[in-house]
Coordinates of C-alpha atoms and ligand atoms in Angstrom, one line a residue:
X1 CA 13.5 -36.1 -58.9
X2 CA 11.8 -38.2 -61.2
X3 CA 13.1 -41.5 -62.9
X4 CA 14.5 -39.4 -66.3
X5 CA 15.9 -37.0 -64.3
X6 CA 17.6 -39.3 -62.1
X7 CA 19.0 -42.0 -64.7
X8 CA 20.0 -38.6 -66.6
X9 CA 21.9 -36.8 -63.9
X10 CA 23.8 -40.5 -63.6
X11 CA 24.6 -40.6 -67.1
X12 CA 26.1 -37.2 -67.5
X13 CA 27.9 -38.7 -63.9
X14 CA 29.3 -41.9 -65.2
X15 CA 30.2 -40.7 -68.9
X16 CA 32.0 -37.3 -68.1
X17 CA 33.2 -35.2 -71.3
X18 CA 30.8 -37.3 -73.8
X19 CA 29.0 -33.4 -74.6
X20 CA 27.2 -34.8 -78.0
X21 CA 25.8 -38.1 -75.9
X22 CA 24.5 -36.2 -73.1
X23 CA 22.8 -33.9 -75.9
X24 CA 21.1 -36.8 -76.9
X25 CA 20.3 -38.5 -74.6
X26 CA 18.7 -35.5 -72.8
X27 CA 16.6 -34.7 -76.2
X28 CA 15.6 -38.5 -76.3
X29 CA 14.9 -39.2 -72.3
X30 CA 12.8 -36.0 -72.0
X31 CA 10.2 -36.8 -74.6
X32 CA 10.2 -40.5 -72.6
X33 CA 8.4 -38.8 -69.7
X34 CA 5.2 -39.8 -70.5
X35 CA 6.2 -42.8 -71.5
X36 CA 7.4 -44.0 -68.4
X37 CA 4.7 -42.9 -65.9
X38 CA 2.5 -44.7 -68.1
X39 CA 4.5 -48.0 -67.8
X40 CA 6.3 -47.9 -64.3
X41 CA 6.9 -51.3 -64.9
X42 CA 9.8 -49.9 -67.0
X43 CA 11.3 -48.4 -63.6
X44 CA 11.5 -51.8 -62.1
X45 CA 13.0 -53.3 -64.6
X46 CA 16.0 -50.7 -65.0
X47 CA 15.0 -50.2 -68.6
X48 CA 15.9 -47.1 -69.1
X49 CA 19.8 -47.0 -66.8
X50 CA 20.1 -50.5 -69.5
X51 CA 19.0 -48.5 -72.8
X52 CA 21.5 -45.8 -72.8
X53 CA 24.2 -48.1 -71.7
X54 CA 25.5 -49.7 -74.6
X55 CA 25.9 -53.4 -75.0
X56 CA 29.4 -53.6 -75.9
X57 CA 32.1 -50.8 -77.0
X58 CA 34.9 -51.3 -78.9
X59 CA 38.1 -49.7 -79.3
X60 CA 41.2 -50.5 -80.9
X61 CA 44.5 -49.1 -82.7
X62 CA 44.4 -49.1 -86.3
X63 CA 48.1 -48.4 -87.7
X64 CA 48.6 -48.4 -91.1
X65 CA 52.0 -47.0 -93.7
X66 CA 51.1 -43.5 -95.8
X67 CA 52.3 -42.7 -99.0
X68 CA 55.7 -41.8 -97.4
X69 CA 56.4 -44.7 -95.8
X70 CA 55.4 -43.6 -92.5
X71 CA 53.4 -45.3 -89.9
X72 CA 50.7 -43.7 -88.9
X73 CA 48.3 -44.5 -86.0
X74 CA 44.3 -44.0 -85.8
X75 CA 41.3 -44.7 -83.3
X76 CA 39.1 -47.2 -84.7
X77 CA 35.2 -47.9 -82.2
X78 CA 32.1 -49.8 -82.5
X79 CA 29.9 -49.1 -80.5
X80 CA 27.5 -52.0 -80.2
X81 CA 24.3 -50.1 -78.9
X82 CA 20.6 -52.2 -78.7
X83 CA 20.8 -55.6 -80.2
X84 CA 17.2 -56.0 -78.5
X85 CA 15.1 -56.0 -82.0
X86 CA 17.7 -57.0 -84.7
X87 CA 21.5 -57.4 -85.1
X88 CA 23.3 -54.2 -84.1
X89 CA 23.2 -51.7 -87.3
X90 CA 24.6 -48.6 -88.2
X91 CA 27.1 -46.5 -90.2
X92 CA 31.2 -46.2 -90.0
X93 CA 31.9 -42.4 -89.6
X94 CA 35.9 -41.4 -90.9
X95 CA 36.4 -38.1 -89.6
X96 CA 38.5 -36.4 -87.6
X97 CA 36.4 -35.3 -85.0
X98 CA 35.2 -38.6 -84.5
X99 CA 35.3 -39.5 -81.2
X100 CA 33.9 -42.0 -78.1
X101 CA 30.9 -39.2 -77.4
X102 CA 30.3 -38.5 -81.1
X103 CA 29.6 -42.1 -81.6
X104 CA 27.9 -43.2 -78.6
X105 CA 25.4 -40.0 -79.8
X106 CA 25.2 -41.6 -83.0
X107 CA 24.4 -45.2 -81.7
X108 CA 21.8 -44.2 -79.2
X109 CA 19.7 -42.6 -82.0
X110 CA 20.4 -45.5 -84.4
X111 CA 18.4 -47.6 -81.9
X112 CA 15.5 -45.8 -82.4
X113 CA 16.2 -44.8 -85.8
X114 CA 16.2 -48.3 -86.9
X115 CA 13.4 -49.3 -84.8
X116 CA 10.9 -46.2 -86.5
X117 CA 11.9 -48.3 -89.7
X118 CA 9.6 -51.5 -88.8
X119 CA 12.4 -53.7 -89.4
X120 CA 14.0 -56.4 -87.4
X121 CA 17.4 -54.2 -87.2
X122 CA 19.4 -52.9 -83.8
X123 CA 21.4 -49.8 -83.2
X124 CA 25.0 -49.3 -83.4
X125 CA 27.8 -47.5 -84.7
X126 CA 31.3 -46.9 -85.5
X127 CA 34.3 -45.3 -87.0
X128 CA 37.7 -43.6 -86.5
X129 CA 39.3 -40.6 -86.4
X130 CA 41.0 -41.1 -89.5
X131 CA 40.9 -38.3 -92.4
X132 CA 39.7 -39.3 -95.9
X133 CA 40.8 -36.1 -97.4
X134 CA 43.3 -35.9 -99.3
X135 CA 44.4 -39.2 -98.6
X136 CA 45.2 -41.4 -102.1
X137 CA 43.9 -44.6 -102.9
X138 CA 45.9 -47.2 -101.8
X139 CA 46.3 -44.7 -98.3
X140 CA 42.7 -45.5 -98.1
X141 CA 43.1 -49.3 -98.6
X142 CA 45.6 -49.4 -96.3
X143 CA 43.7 -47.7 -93.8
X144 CA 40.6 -49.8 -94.5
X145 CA 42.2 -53.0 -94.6
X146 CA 43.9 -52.0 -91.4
X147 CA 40.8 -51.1 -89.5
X148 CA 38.3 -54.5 -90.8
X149 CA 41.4 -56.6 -89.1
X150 CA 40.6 -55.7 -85.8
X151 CA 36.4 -54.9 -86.7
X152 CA 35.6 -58.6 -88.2
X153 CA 36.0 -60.4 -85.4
X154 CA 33.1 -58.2 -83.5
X155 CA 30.8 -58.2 -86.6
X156 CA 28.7 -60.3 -88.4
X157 CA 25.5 -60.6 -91.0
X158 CA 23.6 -62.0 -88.0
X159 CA 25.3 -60.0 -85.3
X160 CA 26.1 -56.6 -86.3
X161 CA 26.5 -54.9 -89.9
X162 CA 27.9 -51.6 -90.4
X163 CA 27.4 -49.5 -93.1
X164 CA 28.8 -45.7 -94.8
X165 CA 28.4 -42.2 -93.2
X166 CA 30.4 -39.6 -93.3
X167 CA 33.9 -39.8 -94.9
X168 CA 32.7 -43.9 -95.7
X169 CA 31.3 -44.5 -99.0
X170 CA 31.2 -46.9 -102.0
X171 CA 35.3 -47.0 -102.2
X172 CA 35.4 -47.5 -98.5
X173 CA 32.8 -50.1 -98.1
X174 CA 34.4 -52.3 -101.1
X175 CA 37.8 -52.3 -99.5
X176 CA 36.6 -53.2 -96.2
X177 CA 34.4 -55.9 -97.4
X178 CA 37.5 -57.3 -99.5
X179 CA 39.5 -58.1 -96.0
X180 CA 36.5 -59.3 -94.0
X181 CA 36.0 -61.8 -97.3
X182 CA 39.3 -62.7 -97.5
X183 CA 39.7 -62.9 -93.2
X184 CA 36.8 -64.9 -93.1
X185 CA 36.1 -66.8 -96.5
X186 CA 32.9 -66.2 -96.3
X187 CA 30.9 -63.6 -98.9
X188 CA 27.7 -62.8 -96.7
X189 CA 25.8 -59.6 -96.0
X190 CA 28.4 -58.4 -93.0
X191 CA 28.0 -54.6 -94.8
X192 CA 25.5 -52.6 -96.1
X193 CA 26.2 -49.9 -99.1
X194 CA 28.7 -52.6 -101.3
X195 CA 28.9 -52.3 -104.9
X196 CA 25.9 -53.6 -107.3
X197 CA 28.4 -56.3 -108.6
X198 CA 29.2 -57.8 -105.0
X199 CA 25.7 -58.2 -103.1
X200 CA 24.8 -54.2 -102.8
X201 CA 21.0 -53.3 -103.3
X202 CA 19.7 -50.5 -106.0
X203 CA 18.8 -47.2 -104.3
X204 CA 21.0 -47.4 -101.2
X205 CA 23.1 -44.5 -102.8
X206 CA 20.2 -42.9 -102.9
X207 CA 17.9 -43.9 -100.0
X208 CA 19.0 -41.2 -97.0
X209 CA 18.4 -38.4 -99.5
X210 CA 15.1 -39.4 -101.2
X211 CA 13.6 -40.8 -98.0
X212 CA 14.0 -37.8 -96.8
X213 CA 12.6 -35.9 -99.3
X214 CA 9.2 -38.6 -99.3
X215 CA 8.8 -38.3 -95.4
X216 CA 8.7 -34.3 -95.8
X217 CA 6.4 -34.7 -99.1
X218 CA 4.0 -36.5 -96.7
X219 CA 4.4 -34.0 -94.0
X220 CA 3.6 -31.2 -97.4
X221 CA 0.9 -33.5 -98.1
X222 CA -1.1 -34.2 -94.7
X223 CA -0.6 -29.6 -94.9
X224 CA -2.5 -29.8 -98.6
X225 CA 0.9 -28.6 -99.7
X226 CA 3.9 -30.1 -102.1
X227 CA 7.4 -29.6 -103.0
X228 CA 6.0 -27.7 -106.3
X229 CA 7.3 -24.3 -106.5
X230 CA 9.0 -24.2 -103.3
X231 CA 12.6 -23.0 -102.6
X232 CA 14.9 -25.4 -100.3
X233 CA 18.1 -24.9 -98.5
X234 CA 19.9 -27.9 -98.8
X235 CA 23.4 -27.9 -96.1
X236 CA 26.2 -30.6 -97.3
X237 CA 27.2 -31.7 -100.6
X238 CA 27.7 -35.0 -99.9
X239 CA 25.8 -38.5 -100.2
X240 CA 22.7 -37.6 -98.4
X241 CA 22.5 -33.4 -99.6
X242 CA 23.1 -34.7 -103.4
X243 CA 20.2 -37.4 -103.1
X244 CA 18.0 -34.9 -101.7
X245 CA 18.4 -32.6 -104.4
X246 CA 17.9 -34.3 -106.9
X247 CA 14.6 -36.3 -105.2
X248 CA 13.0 -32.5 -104.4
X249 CA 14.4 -31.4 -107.8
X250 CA 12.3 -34.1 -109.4
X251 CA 9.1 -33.1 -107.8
X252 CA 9.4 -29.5 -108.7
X253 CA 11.7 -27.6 -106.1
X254 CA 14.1 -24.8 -106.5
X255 CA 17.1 -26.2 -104.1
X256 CA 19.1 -22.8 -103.9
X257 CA 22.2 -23.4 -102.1
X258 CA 24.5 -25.9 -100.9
X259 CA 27.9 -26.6 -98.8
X260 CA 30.5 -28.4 -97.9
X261 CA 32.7 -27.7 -94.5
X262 CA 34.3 -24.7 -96.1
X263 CA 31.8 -22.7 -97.2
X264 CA 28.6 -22.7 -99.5
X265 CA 27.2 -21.7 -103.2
X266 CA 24.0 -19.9 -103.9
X267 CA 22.4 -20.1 -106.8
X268 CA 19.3 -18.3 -107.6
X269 CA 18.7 -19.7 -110.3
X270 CA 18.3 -23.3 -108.8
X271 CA 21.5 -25.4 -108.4
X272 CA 22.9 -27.4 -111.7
X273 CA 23.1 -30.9 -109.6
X274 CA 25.7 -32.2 -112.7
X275 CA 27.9 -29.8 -111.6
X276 CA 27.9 -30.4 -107.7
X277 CA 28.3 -34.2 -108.4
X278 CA 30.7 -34.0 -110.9
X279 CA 33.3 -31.9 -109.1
X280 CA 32.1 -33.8 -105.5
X281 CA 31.6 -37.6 -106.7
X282 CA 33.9 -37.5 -109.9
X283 CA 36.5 -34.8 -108.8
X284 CA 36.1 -34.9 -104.8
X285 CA 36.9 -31.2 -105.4
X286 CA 35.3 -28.3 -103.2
X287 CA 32.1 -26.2 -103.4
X288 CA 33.8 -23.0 -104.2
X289 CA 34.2 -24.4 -107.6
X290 CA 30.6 -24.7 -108.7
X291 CA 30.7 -20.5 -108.8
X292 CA 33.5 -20.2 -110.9
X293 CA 31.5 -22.8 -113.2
X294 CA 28.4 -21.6 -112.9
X295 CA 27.3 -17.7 -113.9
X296 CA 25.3 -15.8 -111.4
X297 CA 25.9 -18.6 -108.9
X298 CA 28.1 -16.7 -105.7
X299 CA 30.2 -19.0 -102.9
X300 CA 30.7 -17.6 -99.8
X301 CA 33.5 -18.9 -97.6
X302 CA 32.2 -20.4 -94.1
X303 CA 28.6 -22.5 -93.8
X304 CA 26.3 -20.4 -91.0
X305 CA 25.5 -18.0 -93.6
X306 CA 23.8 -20.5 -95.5
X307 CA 20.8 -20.1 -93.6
X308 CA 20.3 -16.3 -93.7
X309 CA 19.1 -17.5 -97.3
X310 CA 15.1 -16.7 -97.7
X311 CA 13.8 -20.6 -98.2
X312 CA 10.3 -22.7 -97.6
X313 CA 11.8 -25.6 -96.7
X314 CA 15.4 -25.9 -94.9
X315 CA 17.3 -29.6 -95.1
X316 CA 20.3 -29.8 -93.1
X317 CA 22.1 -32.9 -94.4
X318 CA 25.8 -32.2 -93.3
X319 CA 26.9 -33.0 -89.5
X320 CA 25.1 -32.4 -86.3
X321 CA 24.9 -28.9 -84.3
X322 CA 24.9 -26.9 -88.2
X323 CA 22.0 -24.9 -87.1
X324 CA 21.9 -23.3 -83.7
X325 CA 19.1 -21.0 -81.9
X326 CA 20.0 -17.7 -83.7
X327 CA 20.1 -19.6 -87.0
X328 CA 17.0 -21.3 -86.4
X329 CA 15.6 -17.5 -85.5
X330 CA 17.1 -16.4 -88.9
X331 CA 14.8 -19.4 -90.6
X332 CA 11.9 -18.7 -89.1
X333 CA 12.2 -14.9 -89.5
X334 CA 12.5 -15.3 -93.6
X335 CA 9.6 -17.7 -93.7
X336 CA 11.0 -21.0 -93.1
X337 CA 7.9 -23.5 -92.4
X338 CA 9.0 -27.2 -92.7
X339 CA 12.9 -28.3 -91.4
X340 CA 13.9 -31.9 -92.1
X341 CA 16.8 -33.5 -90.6
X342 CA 19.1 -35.5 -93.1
X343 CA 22.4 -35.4 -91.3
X344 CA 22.2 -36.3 -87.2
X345 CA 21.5 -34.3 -84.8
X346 CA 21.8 -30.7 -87.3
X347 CA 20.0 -28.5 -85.1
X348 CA 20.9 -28.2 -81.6
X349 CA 18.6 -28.6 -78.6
X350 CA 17.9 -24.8 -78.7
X351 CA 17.2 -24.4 -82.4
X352 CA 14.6 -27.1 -82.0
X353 CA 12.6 -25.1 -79.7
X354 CA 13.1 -21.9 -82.0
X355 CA 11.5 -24.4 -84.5
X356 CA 8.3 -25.6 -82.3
X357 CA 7.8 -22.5 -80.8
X358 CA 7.5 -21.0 -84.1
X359 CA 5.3 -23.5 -86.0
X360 CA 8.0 -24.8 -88.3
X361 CA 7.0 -28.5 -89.0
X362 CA 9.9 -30.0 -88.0
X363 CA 11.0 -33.7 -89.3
X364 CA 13.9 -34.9 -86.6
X365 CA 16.5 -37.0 -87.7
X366 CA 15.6 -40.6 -86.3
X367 CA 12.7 -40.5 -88.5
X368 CA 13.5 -37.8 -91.6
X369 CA 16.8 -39.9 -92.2
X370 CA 16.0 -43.1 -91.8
X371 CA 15.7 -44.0 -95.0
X372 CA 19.2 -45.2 -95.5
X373 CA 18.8 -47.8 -92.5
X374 CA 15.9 -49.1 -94.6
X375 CA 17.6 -49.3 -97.6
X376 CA 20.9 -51.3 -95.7
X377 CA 17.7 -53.1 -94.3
X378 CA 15.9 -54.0 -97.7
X379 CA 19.8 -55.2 -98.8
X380 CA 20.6 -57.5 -96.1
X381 CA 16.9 -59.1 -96.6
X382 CA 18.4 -59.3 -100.6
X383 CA 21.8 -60.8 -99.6
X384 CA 20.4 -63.3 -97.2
X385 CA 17.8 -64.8 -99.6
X386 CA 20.4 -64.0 -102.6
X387 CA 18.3 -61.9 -104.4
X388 CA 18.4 -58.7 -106.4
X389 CA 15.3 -56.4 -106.5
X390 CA 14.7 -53.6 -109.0
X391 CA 15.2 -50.2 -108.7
X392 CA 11.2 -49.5 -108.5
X393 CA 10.7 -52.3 -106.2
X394 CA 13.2 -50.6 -103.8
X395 CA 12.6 -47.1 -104.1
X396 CA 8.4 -48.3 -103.9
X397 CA 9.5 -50.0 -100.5
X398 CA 11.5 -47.4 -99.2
X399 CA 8.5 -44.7 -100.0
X400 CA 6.4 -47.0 -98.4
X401 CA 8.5 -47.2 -95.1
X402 CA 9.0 -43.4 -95.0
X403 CA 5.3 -42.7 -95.3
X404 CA 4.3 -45.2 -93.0
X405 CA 6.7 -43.7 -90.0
X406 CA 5.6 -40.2 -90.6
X407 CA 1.8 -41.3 -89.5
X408 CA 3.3 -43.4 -87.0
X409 CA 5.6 -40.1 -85.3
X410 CA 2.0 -38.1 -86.0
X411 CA -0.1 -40.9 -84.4
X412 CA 2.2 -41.4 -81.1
X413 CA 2.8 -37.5 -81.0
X414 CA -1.1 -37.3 -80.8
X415 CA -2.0 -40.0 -79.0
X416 CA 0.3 -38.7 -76.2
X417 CA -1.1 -35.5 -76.3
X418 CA 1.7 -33.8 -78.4
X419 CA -0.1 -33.1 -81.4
X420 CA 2.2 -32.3 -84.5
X421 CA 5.4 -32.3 -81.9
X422 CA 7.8 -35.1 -84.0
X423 CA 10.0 -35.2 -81.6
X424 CA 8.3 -36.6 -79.2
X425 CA 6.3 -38.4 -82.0
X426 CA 9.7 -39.9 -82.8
X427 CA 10.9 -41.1 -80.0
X428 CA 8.4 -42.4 -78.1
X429 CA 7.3 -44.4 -81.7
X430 CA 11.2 -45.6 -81.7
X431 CA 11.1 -46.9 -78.3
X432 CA 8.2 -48.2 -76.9
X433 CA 9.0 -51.4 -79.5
X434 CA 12.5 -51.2 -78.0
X435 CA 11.4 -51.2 -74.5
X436 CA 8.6 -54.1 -75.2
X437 CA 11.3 -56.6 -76.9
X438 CA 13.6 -55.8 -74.0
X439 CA 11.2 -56.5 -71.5
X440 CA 10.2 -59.7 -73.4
X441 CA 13.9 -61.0 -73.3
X442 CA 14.5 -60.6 -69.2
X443 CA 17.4 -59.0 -67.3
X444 CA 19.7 -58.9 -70.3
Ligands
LIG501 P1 29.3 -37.4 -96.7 O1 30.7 -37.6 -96.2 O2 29.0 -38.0 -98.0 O3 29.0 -35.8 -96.8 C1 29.1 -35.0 -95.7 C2 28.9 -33.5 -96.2 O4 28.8 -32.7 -95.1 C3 30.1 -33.0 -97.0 O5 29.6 -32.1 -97.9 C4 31.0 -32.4 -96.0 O6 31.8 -31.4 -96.5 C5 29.9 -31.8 -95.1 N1 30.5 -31.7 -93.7 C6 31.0 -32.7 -92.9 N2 31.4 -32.2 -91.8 C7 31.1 -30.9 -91.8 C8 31.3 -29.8 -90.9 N3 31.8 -30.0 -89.7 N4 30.9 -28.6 -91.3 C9 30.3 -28.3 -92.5 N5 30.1 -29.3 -93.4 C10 30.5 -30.5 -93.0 O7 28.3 -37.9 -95.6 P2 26.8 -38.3 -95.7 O8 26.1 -37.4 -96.7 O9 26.7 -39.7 -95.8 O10 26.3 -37.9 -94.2 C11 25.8 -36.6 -93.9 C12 25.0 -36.7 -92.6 O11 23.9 -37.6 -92.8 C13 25.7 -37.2 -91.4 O12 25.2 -36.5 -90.2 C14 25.3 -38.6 -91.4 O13 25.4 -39.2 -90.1 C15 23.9 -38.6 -91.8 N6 23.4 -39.8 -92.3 C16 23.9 -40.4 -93.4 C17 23.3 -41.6 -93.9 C18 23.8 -42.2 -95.1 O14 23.2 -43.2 -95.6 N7 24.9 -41.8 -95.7 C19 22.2 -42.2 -93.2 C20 21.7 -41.5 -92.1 C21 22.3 -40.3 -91.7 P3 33.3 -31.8 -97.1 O15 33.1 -32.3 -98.4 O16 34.0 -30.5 -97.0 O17 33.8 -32.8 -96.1

C-alpha cells in the first residue's frame, strides 16, 4: 500500500460517516501521488496524516427566541483547518444540511484554495445548520448575534477570519460583526465581506463570480478562444451565479439558464440579469418567477435538467455534487468544452472523469473560485493598513491573481507530466507551498 493509500484508508477509519470529506480528500490525496514520491521526506515527517487533520474544531449550541417566542436550538462549527501559511480563512455556510463532514470538506479545500491565491491566508471554515429562509430580520439577528457569542472567542484578524457562503451574506456579515465589536471593543478586520461603510472592500460582492469568469477567459484565451458568442449554463442564482453572469455577460456571452434549489429558468433569449437580481437580491423571491416575468423564458421545476441544455461553456455555481457522471455525459454529448467550478465541489468524482476523459477543459473549484478568498484577502490587507482601494484597483488585482494561478495549475500540471489535467495542476500548485511552510515550522 502506498503512503496515500494508507493515510487514506486511516482517514475514512478515524472519521466514519464524514461522506463529503472522504470525497475530498480522496480527489485531493490522489493527485498528491507524485508529489510525495518525489519528496519522501514528506513521509517522515507525517505531513500528510497532519494535513487532513484539522488544527482545531469547534462546536457549540447556538440557541436563540423566533418570532413566536420560542427557543430554538442550532449547531454552530469552525473548523480551524491549516494555519501553516496565514491565519485560518474561509466562509460561514447557514444551511441546513450543514454538517461536521460538509465543513471539514469545505476547510480542507480552503487550504489549498487559499494557498493557489499567493497570499499569506490559511484554510478554514464554518457555519451552522440554521435556515435563512424564510426567517425575518430580527430572527436573523438573533440568530447571528447568538452564534458570534460563542465564535469570537476562537477568532481573530490575526488568527482566523471568516467570511459569507451559502445562506451568509452582506445582512449576515453586518450583524455578526456588530456583536464581535461590541464583545470585544475592538473594530478590526475579524470578517471579510462587511459593508463599504464599516471596513468592507469594493468588488468582494463580486469577486467569486468575476474571478471566475477571468480564470476561464484565460483558459478561452491560452485555446485562441473567448467568451464572445458563446452560450453558458450558469447553475445557482445566488452571490457567486449572479456575479458570473453578469462578468461573462459583459464580455459577450449568452448565459441561458439559471436555478435556485427548486428548479431552473431557460431563457433563449439570454437571461435579463435585472430580473434575477431583483426578485433574488431585492425580493429574496424564487426562480420560477423570472418566467412569469419574462416572455418566451420557461421554468422547470427541479435543477438536474438544467444541464440537458445545449451550452459551450457550463458554470456550476450552486452547492457541491450538482453535476453527476450521467449529467456530465449529457454535457459533453451537446458539445460542452470548458466546465468551471464556482460553487465547491459541483461535480462529483465521476463527472470529473466524464469531463477529462472527454476533453472538456475543466477549471476545479480551488482554483476557478478562488477569487472570493482573494478579494477577503485584498480587504483584510485594506483594514489592516486602514485603507480603501478603488473599484479598478481591486478588480485589476483580483484579474491579476486569477490569471496568474491558471498558468501556475497549467505549469505544475505540466511539469508533473499531467499536461492540461487542472486537477492535479490544482492541487499539487495548492500544496507543495503548504507542505514547505509546514515543514519549515517543525512537528507542529
Ligand atoms: P448563495 O447562498 O448566495 O447562493 C446559493 C445558490 O445555490 C442559491 O441560488 C441556492 O438556491 C442554490 N442552492 C443552494 N443549495 C442548493 C441545492 N442543494 N440544490 C440546488 N440549488 C441550491 O451562495 P453563494 O453564491 O455564496 O455560494 C454558492 C457556491 O459557491 C457554494 O458552493 C459556495 O461554497 C461557493 N463559494 C462561494 C464563495 C463566495 O464568495 N460567496 C467563495 C467561494 C466559493 P436557493 O435560493 O433556493 O437557496
Amino acid at each position: 500500500m502506498t503512503y496515500v493509500e494508507r493515510v487514506l484508508k486511516n482517514l475514512k477509519k478515524r472519521n466514519p460517516g464524514e461522506p463529503e470529506f472522504h470525497q475530498a480528500a480522496t480527489e485531493i490525496l490522489t493527485t498528491l501521488a507524485p508529489v510525495v514520491e518525489k519528496h519522501p521526506e514528506y513521509e517522515k515527517a507525517g505531513l500528510l496524516e497532519r494535513f487532513v487533520e484539522p488544527e482545531r474544531v469547534v462546536m457549540f449550541r447556538v440557541p436563540w427566541v423566533d418570532d413566536k417566542g420560542k427557543v430554538q436550538v442550532n449547531k454552530g462549527y469552525r473548523v480551524q483547518f491549516n494555519s501553516a501559511i496565514g491565519p485560518y480563512k474561509g466562509g460561514l455556510r447557514f444551511h441546513p444540511s450543514v454538517n461536521l463532514s460538509i465543513i471539514k470538506f469545505l476547510g480542507l479545500e480552503q487550504i489549498l484554495k487559499n494557498s493557489l491565491t499567493g497570499l499569506p491566508i490559511g484554510g478554514g471554515k464554518g457555519g451552522s445548520d440554521f435556515d435563512p429562509k424564510g426567517k425575518s430580520d430580527r430572527e436573523i439577528m438573533a440568530f447571528c448575534q447568538s452564534f458570534m457569542t460563542e465564535l469570537y472567542r476562537h477568532i481573530g484578524a490575526d488568527t482566523d477570519v471568516p467570511a459569507g457562503d451559502i445562506g451568509v451574506g452582506g445582512r449576515e456579515i453586518g450583524y455578526m460583526f456588530g456583536q464581535y465589536k461590541r464583545i470585544r471593543n475592538e473594530h478590526v478586520g475579524v470578517l471579510t465581506g462587511r459593508g463599504l461603510t464599516y471596513g468592507g472592500s469594493l468588488v468582494r460582492t463580486e469577486a467569486t463570480g468575476y474571478g471566475l469568469i477571468y480564470i476561464t477567459e484565460e483558459a478561452l484565451k491560452a485555446r485562441g478562444d473567448s467568451f464572445e458568442g458563446k452560450t453558458v449554463v450558469i447553475s445557482g442564482s445566488g452571490n457567486v451565479a449572479i456575479y458570473a453572469c453578469q462578468k461573462a455577460q459583459s464580455l459577450g456571452a449568452k448565459v441561458v439558464a439559471m436555478y435556485d434549489s427548486n428548479g431552473y429558468i431557460y431563457d433563449p433569449q439570454g437571461i435579463d440579469l435585472a430580473v434575477v437580481k431583483d426578485i433574488k437580491e431585492v425580493k429574496r423571491g424564487r426562480i420560477k418567477e423570472y418566467a412569469e416575468r419574462v416572455p418566451g423564458s420557461v421554468y422547470t421545476e427541479g435543477c438536474k435538467g438544467i444541464w440537458t441544455i445545449p451550452c459551450d461553456i457550463a458554470l456550476p455555481c450552486a452547492t457541491q455534487n450538482e453535476i453527476d457522471e450521467q449529467s456530465a455525459q449529457t454535457l459533453v454529448n451537446n458539445g460542452c468544452k470548458y466546465v468551471g467550478e464556482g460553487a465547491n465541489m459541483p461535480s462529483t468524482l465521476e463527472a470529473i472523469e466524464v469531463f477529462q476523459k472527454n476533453g472538456v477543459v475543466f477549471l476545479p473549484a480551488k482554483a476557478a473560485n478562488a477569487g472570493g478568498g482573494a478579494t477577503s484577502a485584498l480587504e483584510m490587507a485594506q483594514s489592516s493598513g486602514r485603507m480603501f482601494w478603488s473599484f479598478e484597483e481591486v478588480d485589476a488585482k483580483l484579474k491579476g491573481i486569477m490569471v496568474n494561478i491558471y498558468h501556475n495549475i497549467d505549469n505544475a500540471a505540466k511539469e508533473y507530466g499531467y499536461e492540461g489535467n487542472y486537477v492535479m495542476g490544482a492541487n499539487i500548485a495548492g500544496f507543495i507551498k503548504v507542505a514547505e511552510a509546514m515543514m519549515a515550522q517543525g512537528v507542529v
